[in-house]
Amino acid sequence: MLILGIETSCDETSLALYDSESSFIDGNNQYKGKIIASKIFSQDFIHSRFGGVIPEIASRNHIIKIKPLYDDLLKDALISAKDIDVIGVTTTPGLIGSLFVGVSFAKGLGYALSVPVVPIHHLSAHILAAELTHRDLKPPYLALIVSGGHTHIFDVDVAYNFRLMVRTVDDAAGEVFDKVAKVIAGIYPGGVYIENLAKTGDHLKIKFPIAFRKEDKFSFSGLKTSVINCIRSGEYSNEDVAASFQHTVAKTLSDKVFTIAERLGRDKIVVSGGVASNGYLREVFQSNKKFGVYFPTKYLCTDNGDMIAYATYKFYSKKEFLSMDATASDRM
Ligand code: KG4
Ligand code: ZN
């Protein structure tokens, strides 16, 4: 099967092709199924001057970019549209205008090519991105998604049922990275900036609060206020604030994930989403001796079409497709 994956839920327009029959060798093992081409247009540089994603601007840029990216993708893969067997597209969660662009494009193409269109849940795809990186990884595992919009822990069973175990009751962890960077330097998005600043800081210098230590919940708004107050007080260097803040986030996330994995008897942990590309967070998770921890590559942590194409391959057999009736309302 040749699968086209389409991602437009936020500010990345991205398309990829997964060929389930292509094989490749990694080390001593041969694997079947791989991404044969992938394209992305990231709008970060467009939204950065506004300090956050402007939904209307995001959807308009998806409209401008999606067709040229699709054309380039087919050219790179040396295939024609007729070779596509299935299309998968992110239908939820995301910015409604942005999602509409991807879904409309997918449905139009599906209709023209007479191929099914599979609705993909964005968070399930973020989790499956770890399997694209670690080809022997299979559920059951516990999965943390930590991005600009989500800080969720899911338990994934052997049949790929996703059970939500923990979520943030207010801000997502990535959102707080962005807010802290904005207050320190007026920079957006802020994750990479904070990670670099933290490299020369002391991560134990400032004790920031951790909420809900014992409950199955995350909360980051208290941490956000505490860090901002600390910056404004001018008492500590920005490097020490960044390092101590980053350490608090990594500890909050890893303590909770390890506690729940232990309780459920899971020995494998997946960590995905934009914040999962943070090197310090990776170190903290990987320094544990008890659980196997699986991160996608840094590229696959942030939004991309590759994970949508792969999730489509995994979920195609459920035979749940989008309606091709133009008047049908899709759940988004
Ligand atoms: O998954 P993603 O690309 O988009 C969604 O929010 O769905 O994640 C973007 C978030 C932003 O908040 C960004 O600041 C954060 O991921 N991020 C990082 C790093 N790279 C991106 N946070 C901490 N450290 C990083 N290296
Ligand atoms: Zn995402």
CSV table of C-alpha atoms and ligand atoms in Angstrom, one decimal:
chain,number,residue,atom,x,y,z
A,1,MET,CA,0.0,0.0,0.0
A,2,LEU,CA,1.2,3.5,-0.8
A,3,ILE,CA,-0.2,5.9,1.8
A,4,LEU,CA,-0.3,9.7,1.7
A,5,GLY,CA,-0.4,11.4,5.1
A,6,ILE,CA,-1.5,15.0,5.5
A,7,GLU,CA,-0.9,17.2,8.6
A,8,THR,CA,-2.3,20.8,8.9
A,9,SER,CA,-3.6,20.9,12.5
A,10,CYS,CA,-1.6,23.9,13.6
A,11,ASP,CA,1.1,25.9,11.8
A,12,GLU,CA,3.0,23.2,9.9
A,13,THR,CA,1.8,22.1,6.5
A,14,SER,CA,3.3,18.7,6.0
A,15,LEU,CA,2.8,15.7,3.7
A,16,ALA,CA,4.5,12.3,3.5
A,17,LEU,CA,4.3,9.0,1.6
A,18,TYR,CA,4.6,5.7,3.5
A,19,ASP,CA,5.2,2.6,1.3
A,20,SER,CA,4.2,-0.5,3.3
A,21,GLU,CA,6.1,-2.8,0.8
A,22,SER,CA,9.4,-1.0,0.7
A,23,SER,CA,12.1,-2.7,2.8
A,24,PHE,CA,15.3,-1.4,4.3
A,25,ILE,CA,18.1,-2.7,6.4
A,26,ASP,CA,19.1,-1.2,9.8
A,27,GLY,CA,22.0,-2.9,11.5
A,28,ASN,CA,21.5,-6.6,11.2
A,29,ASN,CA,17.8,-6.4,10.7
A,30,GLN,CA,15.6,-6.0,7.7
A,31,TYR,CA,12.3,-4.1,8.1
A,32,LYS,CA,9.3,-3.7,5.8
A,33,GLY,CA,7.5,-0.4,5.3
A,34,LYS,CA,9.1,3.1,5.2
A,35,ILE,CA,8.6,6.8,4.5
A,36,ILE,CA,9.7,7.3,0.9
A,37,ALA,CA,9.2,11.1,0.7
A,38,SER,CA,8.3,13.9,3.0
A,39,LYS,CA,7.7,17.6,2.8
A,40,ILE,CA,7.1,20.3,5.4
A,41,PHE,CA,6.5,24.1,5.4
A,42,SER,CA,6.8,25.5,8.9
A,43,GLN,CA,5.2,28.8,9.6
A,44,ASP,CA,7.1,29.5,12.8
A,45,PHE,CA,8.9,32.5,11.3
A,46,ILE,CA,5.5,34.0,10.2
A,47,HIS,CA,3.9,33.8,13.6
A,48,SER,CA,7.0,34.6,15.7
A,49,ARG,CA,6.5,38.3,15.4
A,50,PHE,CA,3.0,37.9,17.0
A,51,GLY,CA,4.3,35.9,19.9
A,52,GLY,CA,1.9,33.0,19.1
A,53,VAL,CA,0.0,31.2,16.3
A,54,ILE,CA,-2.7,33.4,14.7
A,55,PRO,CA,-5.3,30.9,13.5
A,56,GLU,CA,-6.5,32.9,10.5
A,57,ILE,CA,-3.0,33.4,9.2
A,58,ALA,CA,-2.2,29.7,9.7
A,59,SER,CA,-5.1,28.5,7.7
A,60,ARG,CA,-4.4,30.9,4.8
A,61,ASN,CA,-0.8,29.7,4.6
A,62,HIS,CA,-2.0,26.1,4.5
A,63,ILE,CA,-4.2,27.0,1.5
A,64,ILE,CA,-1.2,28.6,-0.3
A,65,LYS,CA,1.3,25.8,0.5
A,66,ILE,CA,-0.6,22.5,0.4
A,67,LYS,CA,-0.8,22.0,-3.3
A,68,PRO,CA,2.8,22.9,-4.2
A,69,LEU,CA,4.0,20.7,-1.4
A,70,TYR,CA,1.9,17.8,-2.7
A,71,ASP,CA,3.3,18.3,-6.2
A,72,ASP,CA,6.9,18.4,-4.9
A,73,LEU,CA,6.2,15.3,-2.8
A,74,LEU,CA,5.1,13.2,-5.8
A,75,LYS,CA,8.1,14.5,-7.9
A,76,ASP,CA,10.5,13.5,-5.1
A,77,ALA,CA,9.0,10.0,-4.8
A,78,LEU,CA,8.9,9.6,-8.6
A,79,ILE,CA,5.2,8.5,-8.4
A,80,SER,CA,2.0,9.7,-10.0
A,81,ALA,CA,-1.2,10.4,-8.1
A,82,LYS,CA,-2.7,7.2,-9.4
A,83,ASP,CA,-0.2,5.2,-7.4
A,84,ILE,CA,-1.7,6.4,-4.1
A,85,ASP,CA,-3.9,3.7,-2.4
A,86,VAL,CA,-5.0,5.4,0.8
A,87,ILE,CA,-5.0,9.0,2.2
A,88,GLY,CA,-4.8,9.8,5.9
A,89,VAL,CA,-5.4,13.2,7.4
A,90,THR,CA,-5.4,14.8,10.8
A,91,THR,CA,-9.0,15.6,11.7
A,92,THR,CA,-8.6,16.5,15.4
A,93,PRO,CA,-7.5,18.1,17.7
A,94,GLY,CA,-6.3,21.4,16.2
A,95,LEU,CA,-7.2,24.8,14.9
A,96,ILE,CA,-10.5,24.4,13.1
A,97,GLY,CA,-9.6,26.5,10.0
A,98,SER,CA,-6.2,24.8,9.7
A,99,LEU,CA,-7.8,21.3,10.0
A,100,PHE,CA,-10.4,22.2,7.3
A,101,VAL,CA,-7.7,22.9,4.8
A,102,GLY,CA,-6.1,19.5,5.2
A,103,VAL,CA,-9.4,17.6,5.4
A,104,SER,CA,-10.8,19.4,2.3
A,105,PHE,CA,-7.7,18.7,0.3
A,106,ALA,CA,-7.7,15.0,1.4
A,107,LYS,CA,-11.4,14.5,0.6
A,108,GLY,CA,-11.1,16.2,-2.8
A,109,LEU,CA,-8.1,14.1,-3.7
A,110,GLY,CA,-9.7,10.9,-2.3
A,111,TYR,CA,-12.8,11.6,-4.4
A,112,ALA,CA,-10.8,12.3,-7.6
A,113,LEU,CA,-8.6,9.2,-7.1
A,114,SER,CA,-11.4,6.9,-5.7
A,115,VAL,CA,-9.4,6.0,-2.7
A,116,PRO,CA,-10.5,6.0,1.0
A,117,VAL,CA,-9.6,8.8,3.4
A,118,VAL,CA,-8.8,7.8,7.0
A,119,PRO,CA,-9.4,10.3,9.8
A,120,ILE,CA,-6.3,10.4,12.1
A,121,HIS,CA,-6.3,11.7,15.7
A,122,HIS,CA,-3.2,13.9,15.9
A,123,LEU,CA,-2.2,12.7,19.4
A,124,SER,CA,-2.3,9.0,18.4
A,125,ALA,CA,0.0,9.9,15.5
A,126,HIS,CA,2.5,11.7,17.8
A,127,ILE,CA,2.7,8.5,19.9
A,128,LEU,CA,3.2,6.3,16.8
A,129,ALA,CA,6.1,8.5,15.7
A,130,ALA,CA,8.2,6.6,18.2
A,131,GLU,CA,7.5,3.3,16.3
A,132,LEU,CA,8.7,4.9,13.1
A,133,THR,CA,12.0,5.7,14.9
A,134,HIS,CA,12.3,2.4,16.9
A,135,ARG,CA,11.1,-0.2,14.5
A,136,ASP,CA,11.0,-3.0,17.1
A,137,LEU,CA,8.8,-1.0,19.5
A,138,LYS,CA,5.3,-2.4,20.0
A,139,PRO,CA,2.6,-1.7,22.5
A,140,PRO,CA,1.8,-2.1,25.4
A,141,TYR,CA,3.5,1.1,26.5
A,142,LEU,CA,2.8,4.3,28.4
A,143,ALA,CA,3.0,7.4,26.3
A,144,LEU,CA,3.6,11.0,27.3
A,145,ILE,CA,2.7,13.7,24.7
A,146,VAL,CA,4.2,17.0,25.6
A,147,SER,CA,3.8,19.9,23.2
A,148,GLY,CA,2.6,23.5,22.9
A,149,GLY,CA,-1.0,22.3,23.2
A,150,HIS,CA,-0.9,19.1,25.2
A,151,THR,CA,0.6,17.5,28.2
A,152,HIS,CA,-1.2,14.1,28.3
A,153,ILE,CA,-0.3,10.6,29.4
A,154,PHE,CA,-2.0,7.7,27.6
A,155,ASP,CA,-1.8,4.0,28.3
A,156,VAL,CA,-1.6,2.1,24.9
A,157,ASP,CA,-2.6,-1.5,25.0
A,158,VAL,CA,-1.6,-4.3,22.6
A,159,ALA,CA,-4.6,-3.6,20.3
A,160,TYR,CA,-3.7,0.2,20.1
A,161,ASN,CA,-6.6,1.3,22.4
A,162,PHE,CA,-5.5,4.6,23.9
A,163,ARG,CA,-6.6,5.3,27.5
A,164,LEU,CA,-6.1,8.8,28.8
A,165,MET,CA,-4.5,8.6,32.3
A,166,VAL,CA,-3.4,12.2,33.0
A,167,ARG,CA,-3.8,15.6,31.4
A,168,THR,CA,-3.0,19.1,32.4
A,169,VAL,CA,-5.8,21.1,34.0
A,170,ASP,CA,-4.4,24.4,32.6
A,171,ASP,CA,-1.3,25.2,30.6
A,172,ALA,CA,0.6,22.7,28.5
A,173,ALA,CA,4.3,22.4,29.3
A,174,GLY,CA,5.4,23.8,25.8
A,175,GLU,CA,3.1,26.8,26.4
A,176,VAL,CA,5.1,27.6,29.5
A,177,PHE,CA,8.4,27.3,27.7
A,178,ASP,CA,7.0,29.8,25.2
A,179,LYS,CA,5.7,32.2,27.9
A,180,VAL,CA,9.0,32.1,29.8
A,181,ALA,CA,11.0,32.8,26.6
A,182,LYS,CA,8.7,35.6,25.8
A,183,VAL,CA,9.2,37.3,29.2
A,184,ILE,CA,13.0,36.9,29.1
A,185,ALA,CA,13.7,37.8,25.5
A,186,GLY,CA,10.4,38.4,23.5
A,187,ILE,CA,11.1,35.2,21.5
A,188,TYR,CA,8.5,32.7,20.1
A,189,PRO,CA,8.4,29.8,20.0
A,190,GLY,CA,10.6,29.5,23.1
A,191,GLY,CA,11.6,25.9,23.7
A,192,VAL,CA,14.9,25.9,21.9
A,193,TYR,CA,15.8,29.3,23.3
A,194,ILE,CA,15.3,28.2,26.9
A,195,GLU,CA,17.1,24.9,26.3
A,196,ASN,CA,20.2,26.8,25.0
A,197,LEU,CA,20.0,29.4,27.8
A,198,ALA,CA,19.8,26.7,30.4
A,199,LYS,CA,23.1,25.1,29.3
A,200,THR,CA,25.2,27.6,31.3
A,201,GLY,CA,22.8,27.8,34.2
A,202,ASP,CA,22.5,26.0,37.5
A,203,HIS,CA,19.5,23.7,37.5
A,204,LEU,CA,19.4,23.4,41.3
A,205,LYS,CA,19.7,27.1,42.0
A,206,ILE,CA,16.0,27.9,42.3
A,207,LYS,CA,13.3,25.7,43.8
A,208,PHE,CA,10.2,26.1,41.7
A,209,PRO,CA,6.8,24.5,42.7
A,210,ILE,CA,5.5,21.2,41.5
A,211,ALA,CA,1.7,20.8,41.5
A,212,PHE,CA,-0.3,17.6,42.0
A,213,ARG,CA,2.6,15.5,43.2
A,214,LYS,CA,0.3,12.7,44.2
A,215,GLU,CA,-2.7,13.1,41.9
A,216,ASP,CA,-3.2,11.9,38.3
A,217,LYS,CA,-3.1,15.5,37.0
A,218,PHE,CA,-0.6,18.0,35.7
A,219,SER,CA,-0.8,21.8,36.3
A,220,PHE,CA,1.8,24.3,35.0
A,221,SER,CA,0.1,27.6,35.6
A,222,GLY,CA,1.5,28.0,39.1
A,223,LEU,CA,5.0,27.2,37.8
A,224,LYS,CA,4.5,29.7,35.0
A,225,THR,CA,3.6,32.5,37.5
A,226,SER,CA,6.4,31.6,39.9
A,227,VAL,CA,9.0,31.7,37.1
A,228,ILE,CA,7.7,35.0,35.7
A,229,ASN,CA,7.8,36.5,39.2
A,230,CYS,CA,11.3,35.3,39.6
A,231,ILE,CA,12.5,36.8,36.3
A,232,ARG,CA,10.9,40.2,37.2
A,233,SER,CA,12.5,40.2,40.7
A,234,GLY,CA,15.9,40.2,39.0
A,235,GLU,CA,17.3,38.2,41.8
A,236,TYR,CA,18.8,35.4,39.6
A,237,SER,CA,20.5,35.2,36.2
A,238,ASN,CA,18.3,34.3,33.3
A,239,GLU,CA,20.5,31.2,32.8
A,240,ASP,CA,19.8,30.0,36.3
A,241,VAL,CA,16.1,30.7,35.9
A,242,ALA,CA,16.0,28.8,32.6
A,243,ALA,CA,18.0,25.8,33.9
A,244,SER,CA,15.9,25.5,37.1
A,245,PHE,CA,12.6,25.9,35.2
A,246,GLN,CA,13.6,23.3,32.7
A,247,HIS,CA,14.7,20.9,35.4
A,248,THR,CA,11.4,21.4,37.2
A,249,VAL,CA,9.4,20.6,34.1
A,250,ALA,CA,11.5,17.5,33.4
A,251,LYS,CA,11.2,16.3,37.0
A,252,THR,CA,7.4,16.9,37.1
A,253,LEU,CA,6.9,15.0,33.8
A,254,SER,CA,9.2,12.1,34.6
A,255,ASP,CA,8.1,11.5,38.2
A,256,LYS,CA,4.5,11.3,37.1
A,257,VAL,CA,5.2,9.0,34.1
A,258,PHE,CA,7.4,6.6,36.1
A,259,THR,CA,4.8,6.4,38.9
A,260,ILE,CA,2.0,5.5,36.5
A,261,ALA,CA,4.1,3.1,34.5
A,262,GLU,CA,5.0,1.3,37.8
A,263,ARG,CA,1.4,1.2,38.9
A,264,LEU,CA,0.2,-0.2,35.5
A,265,GLY,CA,3.2,-2.6,35.2
A,266,ARG,CA,4.4,-1.1,31.9
A,267,ASP,CA,8.1,-1.4,31.2
A,268,LYS,CA,8.2,0.7,28.0
A,269,ILE,CA,7.6,4.5,27.9
A,270,VAL,CA,7.1,6.7,24.8
A,271,VAL,CA,7.8,10.4,25.0
A,272,SER,CA,6.7,12.5,22.0
A,273,GLY,CA,5.5,16.0,21.0
A,274,GLY,CA,7.6,19.2,20.5
A,275,VAL,CA,9.0,19.4,24.0
A,276,ALA,CA,10.3,15.9,23.7
A,277,SER,CA,13.0,17.2,21.4
A,278,ASN,CA,14.5,18.9,24.5
A,279,GLY,CA,17.9,17.4,25.2
A,280,TYR,CA,17.7,17.8,29.0
A,281,LEU,CA,14.3,16.2,29.2
A,282,ARG,CA,15.7,13.3,27.1
A,283,GLU,CA,18.6,12.9,29.5
A,284,VAL,CA,16.3,12.9,32.6
A,285,PHE,CA,14.0,10.2,31.2
A,286,GLN,CA,16.9,8.1,29.9
A,287,SER,CA,18.8,8.2,33.1
A,288,ASN,CA,16.3,5.8,34.7
A,289,LYS,CA,17.3,2.2,35.1
A,290,LYS,CA,13.8,0.7,35.3
A,291,PHE,CA,12.0,1.5,32.0
A,292,GLY,CA,12.9,1.5,28.4
A,293,VAL,CA,12.3,5.0,27.1
A,294,TYR,CA,11.6,5.6,23.4
A,295,PHE,CA,11.8,9.1,21.8
A,296,PRO,CA,11.0,9.8,18.1
A,297,THR,CA,13.8,11.6,16.2
A,298,LYS,CA,13.7,15.3,16.9
A,299,TYR,CA,12.1,15.9,13.5
A,300,LEU,CA,9.4,13.4,14.3
A,301,CYS,CA,8.7,15.0,17.7
A,302,THR,CA,7.2,18.1,16.2
A,303,ASP,CA,4.2,18.1,13.8
A,304,ASN,CA,4.9,16.2,10.5
A,305,GLY,CA,3.1,14.3,7.8
A,306,ASP,CA,5.3,11.2,8.3
A,307,MET,CA,3.5,10.2,11.6
A,308,ILE,CA,0.1,10.8,9.9
A,309,ALA,CA,1.0,8.4,7.0
A,310,TYR,CA,2.3,5.8,9.4
A,311,ALA,CA,-0.8,6.1,11.7
A,312,THR,CA,-2.9,5.7,8.6
A,313,TYR,CA,-1.1,2.4,7.8
A,314,LYS,CA,-1.7,1.2,11.4
A,315,PHE,CA,-5.4,2.2,11.5
A,316,TYR,CA,-6.5,1.5,7.9
A,317,SER,CA,-7.7,-2.0,8.8
A,318,LYS,CA,-10.4,-0.5,11.1
A,319,LYS,CA,-12.1,0.6,7.8
A,320,GLU,CA,-13.4,3.8,9.3
A,321,PHE,CA,-13.2,6.3,6.5
A,322,LEU,CA,-14.4,9.9,6.0
A,323,SER,CA,-17.6,10.3,4.0
A,324,MET,CA,-17.2,11.5,0.5
A,325,ASP,CA,-20.6,13.1,0.7
A,326,ALA,CA,-20.0,16.9,0.4
A,327,THR,CA,-22.9,17.6,2.8
A,328,ALA,CA,-21.8,15.1,5.5
A,329,SER,CA,-20.4,16.7,8.7
A,330,ASP,CA,-17.1,15.2,9.8
A,331,ARG,CA,-16.4,15.1,13.5
A,332,MET,CA,-13.5,17.5,14.0
B,1,KG4,O1,4.3,19.4,18.9
B,1,KG4,P1,4.6,20.8,18.5
B,1,KG4,O2,5.4,21.1,17.3
B,1,KG4,O3,3.2,21.6,18.2
B,1,KG4,C1,2.1,21.4,19.0
B,1,KG4,O4,2.1,22.2,20.0
B,1,KG4,O5,1.3,20.6,18.7
B,1,KG4,O6,5.2,21.5,19.8
B,1,KG4,C2,5.5,22.9,19.8
B,1,KG4,C3,6.0,23.2,21.2
B,1,KG4,C4,6.3,24.7,21.5
B,1,KG4,O7,5.7,25.1,22.7
B,1,KG4,C5,7.8,24.7,21.5
B,1,KG4,O8,8.3,25.8,22.3
B,1,KG4,C6,8.1,23.4,22.1
B,1,KG4,O9,7.2,22.5,21.5
B,1,KG4,N1,9.5,22.9,21.9
B,1,KG4,C7,10.4,22.8,22.9
B,1,KG4,C8,11.6,22.4,22.2
B,1,KG4,N2,11.4,22.4,20.9
B,1,KG4,C9,10.1,22.7,20.7
B,1,KG4,N3,10.3,22.9,24.2
B,1,KG4,C10,11.4,22.6,24.9
B,1,KG4,N4,12.6,22.3,24.4
B,1,KG4,C11,12.8,22.2,23.0
B,1,KG4,N5,14.0,21.9,22.5
B,2,ZN,ZN,1.4,18.2,17.5
